[in-house]
Amino acid sequence: MSDPAAQNTQDTSLEDILFKEKYIDADQLSAVKLESINSGQPIEKILLQRNVVPVDKITKAKAQILNVSYVELEGRAIAADILNLVPEAAARRYKIIPFEKKGEELWVAMADPLDIQISQFVEKRAGLRVKPFLAQEKDILKAISDQYAQNLTSEVTSALKEVEAVQPEAVSATGPEILREAPVSNIIDQLLQYAIKSRASDVHIEPQEDRTRVRYRIDGILQEKILLPKGVHDALVSRIKILSVLKIDEKRLPQDGRFTFTYEKNIVDLRISTIPTVFGEKVVMRLLPKSSGAPTLLELGLRGSSLKNLETQMLRPHGIILLCGPTGSGKTTTLYSVLSKISSTRVNVVTIEDPVEYQIPGVNQVQVNTGVGLTFASALRSFLRQDPNIIMVGEIRDTETADLAIQAALTGHQVFSTLHTNYAAGAPPRLLDMGIEPFLLTSALNAVVGQRVVRKICPHCKIEFSVPPEVAENIKAVLGRFLPESSYASLKLFKGRGCSFCLETGYLGRIGIFEVLSVTEQIVKLILEHASAGDIEREAVTQGMVTIKQDGYLKVLEGITTLEEVLRVAQD
């Protein structure tokens, strides 16, 4: 009779676990075992050399063998007070990083979780019982670089002492005197410096039940980067309010403000928004670099027939051009690029925006102020008495604004605006739903631009890979006539491996994908018939319009972005 214990040991070998978890099939299992016997090399080394199984899957299998938990450190923010329990030098030397504290237990990611000496060292240093977790060595070293590099541990420790020494009611009374000094100011400086270095567009400071979470929107994606103790939250918010000239003692109502921050040669305008939440006030800081002007249409990603069609429509002396897409699709940036291109000393350009994000030389820019009755509609009425050639309305939000924009376009003005529809073909039906008469709309509307923003592959770690057959078929189906048959056999895709330049994401920077719908006679006929968005899009495609998805796929084949990115923003 076989020994059950011996049987259990056989089932827990690395290759058996990988087979059981379906990371390798029976043929691969036999092949690696045979090669291991013939070459005398460990199976793990063979699997890594042949790239049969990803490293993280092998590490997870090893965690099962060692009977410890596996932890994924990528994208995990670690609280500053937890990092402070293990000095950076020790973390780097022993390839460990503490990442969570549960009661009297400290959870530590380790390259070798069975090393009792390291666990004893951490227990003595932190005064807590260590629970070891297995993580990939490269992930631990990257986490050490990312987390300790923010250099907030000493500031947080000092800030906690400072806050504890001051009664909460004293903060509102003498806030400027108490909070002007380091280390609370240092924490905010560090947060903003990191935001500038990582090219973030927004910083979210969010109170939670037991922590304050700091997230950065980098290339359009929110990433959790820092966790701070709850004790410093009120001090941080008060300091930001002082800088933004907001009411420190008003915590029940949302507030908006702004201030300027300088780091090295970067001068950044910060737009501040606070809202009361269940656990305290949440702050969002929008970063608007002063130095960066509006990009050109080519830099945005417009090219080929789409660029030619838009530039042709921009030359017309009157009519309306709309930019469409969901929130965060880059519509306002495209509007600024268009205005920068057509603004000159010979034309009077006026804009109404909420808010003014970039300042364009030679353009009269007005900011919405609902508190005094300055809305899109009221400003638009006033603009018509200002002898304008070109009018830019930040957004068509209601029937009144839509009606005034159409009337302005019909009375000889060139009007640019944005509308919240997912695709260009959805704009005419949306305006008809708002109550615009079809004959007025067809007389005024020149073109509609639909757009999205995708992340670009990092050029520093870009690699090429073969296209799986099913993906190749999908590309052919989407691109159709835009993909010559001669290129079928040589299709190649690209991705970013992840490096220090792109913060290990594989992406660096962003680019737009576009569709430009020109209002031709056939489109006019469909609008007058109250045709659906689908019918309008089919007719536009018949006339040669490149859709958003097709433009994205063409940029994928050029190695500018990835298929996953295009499908993330443009999948129907």
XYZ file of C-alpha atoms in Angstrom:
572
model
C 0.000 0.000 0.000
C 1.371 3.461 -0.927
C 2.033 6.001 1.800
C -0.550 8.888 1.568
C 2.049 11.383 2.798
C 4.446 10.349 0.058
C 1.633 10.645 -2.507
C 0.832 14.155 -1.256
C 4.506 15.197 -1.611
C 4.529 14.010 -5.215
C 1.440 16.105 -6.027
C 3.000 19.287 -4.644
C 5.969 19.551 -7.013
C 6.149 22.810 -8.994
C 5.283 21.224 -12.345
C 2.348 19.258 -10.884
C 0.814 22.390 -9.349
C 1.221 24.275 -12.647
C -0.475 21.372 -14.460
C -3.258 21.177 -11.866
C -3.892 24.943 -12.202
C -3.936 24.490 -16.035
C -0.960 26.798 -16.606
C 0.677 23.971 -18.629
C -0.896 21.062 -20.514
C 0.048 17.345 -20.418
C 2.412 17.605 -23.409
C 4.296 20.544 -21.866
C 4.473 18.718 -18.524
C 6.047 15.628 -20.154
C 8.436 17.760 -22.240
C 9.832 19.785 -19.299
C 10.206 16.673 -17.123
C 12.106 14.884 -19.898
C 14.352 17.893 -20.536
C 15.047 18.195 -16.809
C 16.122 14.525 -16.640
C 18.320 14.834 -19.757
C 19.957 18.162 -18.920
C 20.034 17.928 -15.127
C 18.572 21.473 -14.894
C 15.795 22.352 -12.420
C 12.303 22.430 -13.933
C 11.777 26.056 -12.804
C 14.822 27.179 -14.821
C 13.590 25.332 -17.930
C 10.105 26.861 -17.632
C 11.581 30.368 -17.374
C 14.092 29.852 -20.213
C 11.397 28.542 -22.566
C 8.923 31.223 -21.438
C 6.300 28.470 -21.037
C 4.662 29.989 -17.924
C 4.695 33.645 -16.764
C 6.946 34.374 -13.769
C 4.024 35.395 -11.521
C 2.301 32.022 -12.101
C 5.509 30.156 -11.141
C 5.837 32.317 -8.003
C 2.214 31.552 -7.037
C 2.894 27.814 -7.446
C 6.029 28.142 -5.263
C 3.913 29.881 -2.590
C 1.651 26.785 -2.507
C 4.668 24.499 -2.087
C 6.060 26.674 0.730
C 2.585 26.932 2.313
C 2.673 30.745 2.410
C 0.424 33.342 0.781
C 1.384 35.062 -2.468
C 1.034 38.865 -2.729
C 0.792 41.005 -5.880
C 2.559 44.303 -5.118
C 1.864 45.981 -8.483
C -0.621 48.852 -8.017
C -0.708 48.468 -4.226
C -0.231 51.621 -2.157
C 1.556 51.159 1.191
C 0.869 53.440 4.153
C 3.747 55.685 5.149
C 3.591 54.657 8.827
C 3.944 50.964 7.824
C 6.941 51.690 5.585
C 8.507 53.523 8.499
C 8.708 50.228 10.447
C 11.500 48.927 8.166
C 14.281 51.276 6.991
C 14.765 51.470 3.211
C 18.367 50.208 3.430
C 17.253 47.060 5.303
C 14.317 46.509 2.936
C 16.616 46.685 -0.098
C 19.329 44.516 1.483
C 16.985 41.707 2.556
C 14.564 42.102 -0.422
C 11.532 42.630 1.789
C 8.812 45.267 2.138
C 6.106 45.609 4.833
C 2.724 46.301 3.217
C -0.066 45.822 5.786
C -0.683 45.788 9.540
C -3.447 43.654 11.059
C -3.713 43.982 14.850
C -0.369 42.790 16.288
C 0.627 41.232 12.947
C 2.836 42.861 10.286
C 2.451 41.477 6.767
C 5.779 41.457 4.930
C 6.443 40.584 1.266
C 9.675 38.590 1.005
C 11.728 37.010 -1.766
C 12.542 34.205 0.708
C 9.674 33.876 3.220
C 11.364 30.914 4.959
C 14.332 33.005 6.139
C 13.667 33.035 9.898
C 16.555 35.429 10.634
C 15.008 38.171 8.484
C 11.591 37.674 10.116
C 13.188 37.894 13.586
C 15.032 41.088 12.615
C 11.766 42.743 11.442
C 9.859 41.551 14.535
C 12.514 43.053 16.829
C 12.623 46.317 14.816
C 8.838 46.767 14.501
C 7.686 45.161 17.759
C 5.093 43.150 15.828
C 4.683 39.504 14.828
C 5.673 38.978 11.175
C 3.455 37.128 8.718
C 5.619 36.379 5.649
C 4.248 36.546 2.073
C 6.004 35.435 -1.099
C 6.448 38.012 -3.896
C 8.604 38.226 -7.006
C 12.017 39.703 -6.263
C 11.738 42.282 -9.062
C 8.308 43.375 -7.768
C 9.702 43.847 -4.252
C 12.630 45.948 -5.512
C 10.290 48.035 -7.689
C 7.904 48.562 -4.751
C 10.845 49.667 -2.572
C 11.926 52.185 -5.232
C 8.388 53.500 -5.740
C 7.201 53.658 -2.149
C 10.316 54.842 -0.305
C 11.170 57.281 -3.139
C 8.204 59.416 -2.157
C 10.148 60.217 0.995
C 7.069 60.899 3.075
C 7.760 58.646 6.052
C 9.620 61.202 8.181
C 7.209 64.030 7.252
C 4.185 61.898 8.169
C 5.701 60.911 11.523
C 6.490 64.562 12.308
C 3.062 65.717 11.087
C 1.295 63.219 13.341
C 3.242 64.530 16.360
C 2.449 68.103 15.327
C -1.269 67.415 14.871
C -1.497 65.541 18.183
C 0.086 68.529 19.949
C -2.641 70.869 18.666
C -6.285 70.676 19.698
C -8.615 70.335 16.657
C -10.576 73.508 17.522
C -7.325 75.490 17.554
C -6.610 74.599 13.941
C -9.556 76.542 12.528
C -8.824 79.558 14.690
C -5.098 79.849 14.096
C -4.725 77.608 11.065
C -2.322 79.731 9.012
C 0.153 80.040 11.885
C 0.114 76.337 12.745
C -0.082 74.847 9.271
C 2.296 77.126 7.412
C 5.257 75.260 8.841
C 6.694 71.887 7.818
C 5.999 68.968 7.850
C 2.360 69.276 6.650
C 3.570 71.666 3.926
C 6.305 69.179 3.040
C 3.760 66.404 2.561
C 1.773 68.556 0.100
C 4.989 69.572 -1.686
C 5.982 65.911 -2.035
C 2.525 64.933 -3.319
C 2.580 67.673 -5.956
C 6.206 67.070 -6.954
C 5.410 63.400 -7.520
C 2.341 64.419 -9.566
C 4.470 66.639 -11.828
C 7.221 64.006 -12.225
C 4.689 61.282 -13.078
C 2.777 63.533 -15.547
C -0.451 63.251 -13.518
C -3.439 65.381 -14.529
C -5.284 65.067 -11.193
C -4.506 64.258 -7.548
C -7.296 62.759 -5.397
C -6.943 62.987 -1.595
C -9.687 60.715 -0.270
C -10.573 60.111 3.395
C -11.518 56.539 4.234
C -12.546 54.902 7.487
C -9.013 54.284 8.771
C -6.707 55.798 6.120
C -6.364 58.673 3.706
C -5.834 57.424 0.164
C -3.928 59.452 -2.447
C -4.543 58.563 -6.085
C -3.020 60.057 -9.237
C -4.634 60.119 -12.687
C -1.747 59.283 -14.998
C -2.443 59.054 -18.754
C -6.159 58.943 -17.970
C -6.016 56.045 -15.492
C -6.371 56.490 -11.714
C -3.543 54.815 -9.794
C -3.414 54.393 -6.019
C 0.050 55.490 -4.942
C 0.104 56.554 -1.288
C -1.768 55.728 1.923
C -1.505 58.220 4.774
C -2.617 57.898 8.416
C -6.090 59.338 9.051
C -4.599 61.630 11.702
C -2.977 63.959 9.150
C -6.029 64.304 6.871
C -7.619 67.409 8.427
C -4.259 69.184 8.589
C -3.609 68.444 4.897
C -7.055 69.691 3.849
C -6.673 72.848 5.954
C -3.288 73.604 4.389
C -4.695 73.155 0.854
C -7.642 75.420 1.747
C -5.275 78.131 2.999
C -3.292 77.978 -0.256
C -6.530 78.107 -2.289
C -8.043 80.951 -0.195
C -11.005 78.807 0.893
C -12.919 78.830 4.194
C -11.102 76.512 6.606
C -14.043 76.135 8.985
C -16.618 75.348 6.241
C -16.676 71.568 6.035
C -20.326 70.972 5.120
C -20.406 72.511 1.633
C -18.335 71.934 -1.535
C -15.764 74.656 -2.269
C -13.669 75.565 -5.312
C -10.387 77.460 -5.454
C -7.029 77.615 -7.165
C -3.351 78.332 -6.530
C -0.031 78.106 -8.375
C 2.733 75.634 -7.566
C 6.319 75.787 -8.842
C 8.682 72.808 -8.999
C 12.080 73.234 -10.681
C 11.165 74.810 -14.062
C 7.515 73.683 -13.960
C 4.855 76.274 -13.131
C 1.499 74.580 -12.595
C -1.941 76.090 -12.025
C -3.911 73.953 -9.573
C -7.694 73.917 -9.623
C -8.974 72.755 -6.239
C -12.336 71.151 -5.486
C -13.459 69.967 -2.038
C -16.593 67.971 -1.193
C -17.846 66.640 2.169
C -17.956 62.816 2.358
C -18.956 60.369 5.100
C -15.362 60.116 6.392
C -14.298 63.758 5.888
C -13.553 66.196 3.094
C -12.281 64.847 -0.215
C -9.940 67.078 -2.234
C -9.271 66.851 -5.966
C -6.456 68.927 -7.437
C -6.453 69.360 -11.235
C -2.967 70.204 -12.594
C -2.838 72.647 -15.511
C 0.780 73.279 -16.638
C 1.235 76.945 -17.588
C 4.106 76.348 -19.968
C 2.336 73.887 -22.254
C 0.320 75.548 -24.995
C -2.312 73.795 -27.051
C -0.886 70.972 -29.233
C -1.353 71.016 -33.016
C -4.020 68.864 -34.653
C -1.291 66.564 -35.986
C 0.196 66.166 -32.500
C -3.261 65.265 -31.196
C -3.450 62.354 -33.653
C -5.611 63.779 -36.462
C -4.254 62.867 -39.885
C -5.138 61.712 -43.395
C -8.663 62.241 -44.698
C -9.991 63.088 -41.192
C -7.558 66.011 -40.837
C -8.210 67.186 -44.409
C -12.001 67.128 -43.903
C -11.795 69.058 -40.626
C -9.416 71.692 -42.036
C -11.734 72.144 -45.050
C -14.694 72.752 -42.723
C -12.627 75.160 -40.573
C -12.100 77.365 -43.647
C -15.841 77.978 -44.043
C -16.774 81.469 -42.768
C -19.920 80.408 -40.893
C -21.635 77.339 -39.495
C -21.132 75.107 -36.480
C -18.538 72.390 -35.857
C -19.197 70.055 -32.922
C -16.767 67.859 -30.985
C -18.298 64.755 -29.421
C -17.217 62.108 -26.954
C -17.680 61.079 -23.320
C -16.141 62.939 -20.368
C -12.330 62.825 -20.466
C -12.078 62.146 -24.202
C -10.034 65.287 -24.936
C -12.744 67.423 -26.582
C -11.669 70.681 -24.900
C -8.008 70.158 -25.844
C -9.022 69.652 -29.497
C -11.111 72.854 -29.334
C -8.066 74.764 -28.072
C -5.956 73.321 -30.903
C -8.547 74.427 -33.475
C -8.743 77.942 -31.982
C -4.939 78.250 -31.862
C -4.823 77.380 -35.555
C -7.484 79.841 -36.750
C -6.890 82.736 -34.325
C -5.217 85.753 -35.931
C -5.242 89.562 -35.731
C -7.869 89.661 -38.522
C -10.592 87.841 -36.576
C -12.356 88.438 -33.261
C -12.478 85.199 -31.268
C -14.548 84.941 -28.071
C -15.014 81.893 -25.843
C -17.229 80.958 -22.903
C -15.716 78.113 -20.861
C -16.229 76.281 -17.584
C -13.434 76.629 -16.576
C -10.741 78.318 -18.690
C -8.015 75.644 -18.779
C -5.453 77.113 -21.208
C -4.891 80.746 -22.105
C -4.664 81.337 -25.860
C -2.913 84.540 -27.035
C -5.255 86.897 -28.889
C -8.450 85.125 -27.777
C -11.050 86.756 -25.493
C -11.820 84.028 -22.966
C -14.725 84.266 -20.514
C -15.312 81.910 -17.585
C -18.784 80.741 -16.535
C -19.895 82.211 -13.197
C -23.348 80.890 -12.321
C -23.264 82.773 -8.996
C -23.746 86.087 -10.836
C -25.840 84.675 -13.668
C -23.046 84.286 -16.230
C -24.006 81.029 -17.976
C -23.231 79.592 -21.403
C -26.568 80.928 -22.698
C -26.326 84.439 -21.189
C -22.714 84.854 -22.372
C -23.657 83.672 -25.862
C -26.340 86.376 -26.068
C -23.803 89.036 -25.065
C -21.190 87.717 -27.536
C -23.448 88.525 -30.496
C -23.159 92.228 -29.544
C -19.335 91.982 -29.431
C -18.843 91.803 -33.238
C -17.357 88.276 -33.159
C -16.111 86.242 -36.125
C -15.564 83.035 -34.181
C -17.425 81.890 -31.062
C -16.405 78.923 -28.910
C -18.970 77.551 -26.461
C -17.371 75.133 -23.993
C -20.349 72.750 -23.952
C -23.924 72.570 -25.233
C -25.751 71.445 -22.093
C -29.329 72.537 -22.687
C -31.872 73.514 -25.349
C -31.368 77.262 -24.818
C -27.601 77.070 -25.429
C -28.121 74.755 -28.439
C -30.696 77.132 -29.956
C -28.472 80.193 -29.476
C -25.418 78.382 -30.958
C -27.458 77.389 -34.043
C -28.791 80.962 -34.436
C -25.237 82.364 -34.140
C -24.043 79.952 -36.847
C -26.967 80.915 -39.123
C -26.266 84.649 -38.745
C -22.782 84.431 -40.233
C -20.608 83.357 -37.309
C -18.268 80.403 -37.051
C -19.224 78.419 -33.915
C -17.292 75.620 -32.196
C -18.663 73.604 -29.288
C -18.766 70.189 -27.596
C -21.632 67.776 -27.072
C -21.851 64.640 -24.921
C -22.552 61.871 -27.420
C -20.422 58.753 -27.818
C -19.952 59.023 -31.590
C -20.166 61.730 -34.262
C -23.329 60.276 -35.834
C -25.160 60.644 -32.510
C -24.913 64.469 -32.511
C -27.714 65.331 -35.007
C -30.326 63.064 -33.305
C -29.311 64.489 -29.884
C -29.825 68.092 -31.082
C -33.161 67.135 -32.663
C -34.180 65.625 -29.299
C -33.313 68.981 -27.693
C -35.982 70.598 -29.886
C -33.833 72.083 -32.673
C -35.781 72.265 -35.953
C -34.314 69.862 -38.571
C -34.167 72.521 -41.325
C -32.248 74.910 -39.020
C -29.839 72.168 -37.941
C -29.016 71.080 -41.500
C -28.451 74.717 -42.525
C -26.071 75.412 -39.631
C -24.151 72.147 -39.021
C -20.916 71.787 -41.025
C -19.166 68.831 -39.368
C -19.052 66.647 -36.260
C -15.822 65.252 -34.797
C -15.979 62.158 -32.583
C -12.952 61.317 -30.456
C -11.385 59.243 -27.685
C -7.979 59.304 -25.973
C -5.727 56.218 -25.795
C -2.397 55.682 -24.078
C 0.710 55.447 -26.287
C 3.154 52.543 -26.034
C 6.322 53.553 -24.174
C 9.089 53.916 -26.808
C 11.774 52.920 -24.276
C 10.458 49.387 -23.684
C 8.469 48.733 -26.867
C 8.558 45.145 -28.155
C 7.036 43.423 -31.176
C 5.015 40.200 -31.091
C 3.130 37.990 -33.528
C -0.594 38.395 -34.072
C -2.782 35.442 -32.932
C -5.020 34.199 -35.816
C -8.312 35.215 -34.151
C -6.964 38.749 -33.485
C -5.772 39.023 -37.105
C -9.286 38.121 -38.315
C -10.792 40.797 -36.047
C -8.357 43.427 -37.404
C -9.223 42.487 -41.006
C -12.970 42.648 -40.246
C -12.728 46.110 -38.635
C -10.338 47.739 -41.131
C -11.759 46.193 -44.313
C -10.679 48.261 -47.325
C -8.132 50.209 -45.234
C -5.988 47.059 -44.894
C -4.421 45.869 -48.181
C -4.484 42.099 -48.725
C -0.729 42.181 -49.357
C -0.152 43.084 -45.683
C -2.223 40.180 -44.253
C 0.785 37.889 -43.848
C 3.018 40.514 -42.234
C 0.698 41.820 -39.488
C 2.647 42.745 -36.349
C 1.528 44.140 -33.006
C 3.496 45.987 -30.320
C 3.366 46.455 -26.561
C 5.413 48.001 -23.744
C 7.300 45.621 -21.494
C 7.384 48.160 -18.634
C 10.388 50.238 -17.563
C 11.403 53.092 -15.264
C 10.411 55.721 -17.865
C 6.758 54.574 -17.932
C 6.569 53.562 -14.232
C 6.378 49.891 -15.350
C 3.012 50.436 -17.091
C 4.226 49.962 -20.692
C 2.523 53.238 -21.677
C 3.907 56.779 -21.924
C 1.792 59.733 -23.033
C -1.539 59.818 -24.854
C -2.902 60.352 -28.361
C -6.383 60.841 -29.821
C -8.336 58.578 -32.140
C -10.883 60.400 -34.297
C -13.735 60.299 -36.782
C -14.843 63.354 -38.791
C -18.382 63.391 -40.173
C -18.913 66.044 -42.849
C -22.560 67.079 -43.313
C -23.039 66.285 -47.024
C -26.265 66.365 -49.047
C -26.970 62.704 -48.256
C -26.428 63.312 -44.503
C -28.710 66.393 -44.684
C -31.447 64.224 -46.220
C -31.115 61.655 -43.401
C -31.278 64.384 -40.696
C -34.442 65.844 -42.274
C -35.953 62.345 -42.172
C -35.057 62.012 -38.439
C -32.824 59.016 -39.272
C -31.137 57.108 -36.447
C -27.471 57.534 -35.484
C -26.764 54.090 -36.976
C -28.198 55.067 -40.382
C -26.214 58.339 -40.387
C -22.979 56.503 -39.503
C -23.507 53.872 -42.240
C -23.993 56.595 -44.844
C -20.905 58.499 -43.604
C -18.795 55.304 -43.783
C -20.071 54.701 -47.345
C -18.830 58.206 -48.180
C -15.369 57.369 -46.823
C -15.436 58.331 -43.121
C -12.809 56.560 -41.018
C -14.500 55.537 -37.752
C -12.949 55.975 -34.301
C -12.365 52.221 -34.020
C -10.733 52.030 -37.472
C -8.461 54.997 -36.685
C -7.509 53.247 -33.440
C -6.737 49.955 -35.226
C -4.573 51.785 -37.802
C -2.596 53.355 -34.930
C -2.279 49.855 -33.387
C -0.715 48.477 -36.587
C 1.680 51.455 -36.669
C 2.848 50.566 -33.153
C 1.513 53.764 -31.570
C -0.929 52.087 -29.153
C -2.290 48.646 -28.265
C -5.463 46.806 -29.216
C -6.471 46.636 -25.534
C -6.364 50.432 -25.274
C -8.520 50.964 -28.376
C -11.085 48.402 -27.204
C -11.080 49.956 -23.716
C -12.328 53.298 -25.040
C -14.023 52.486 -28.361
C -15.702 49.108 -27.929
C -19.404 49.303 -28.811
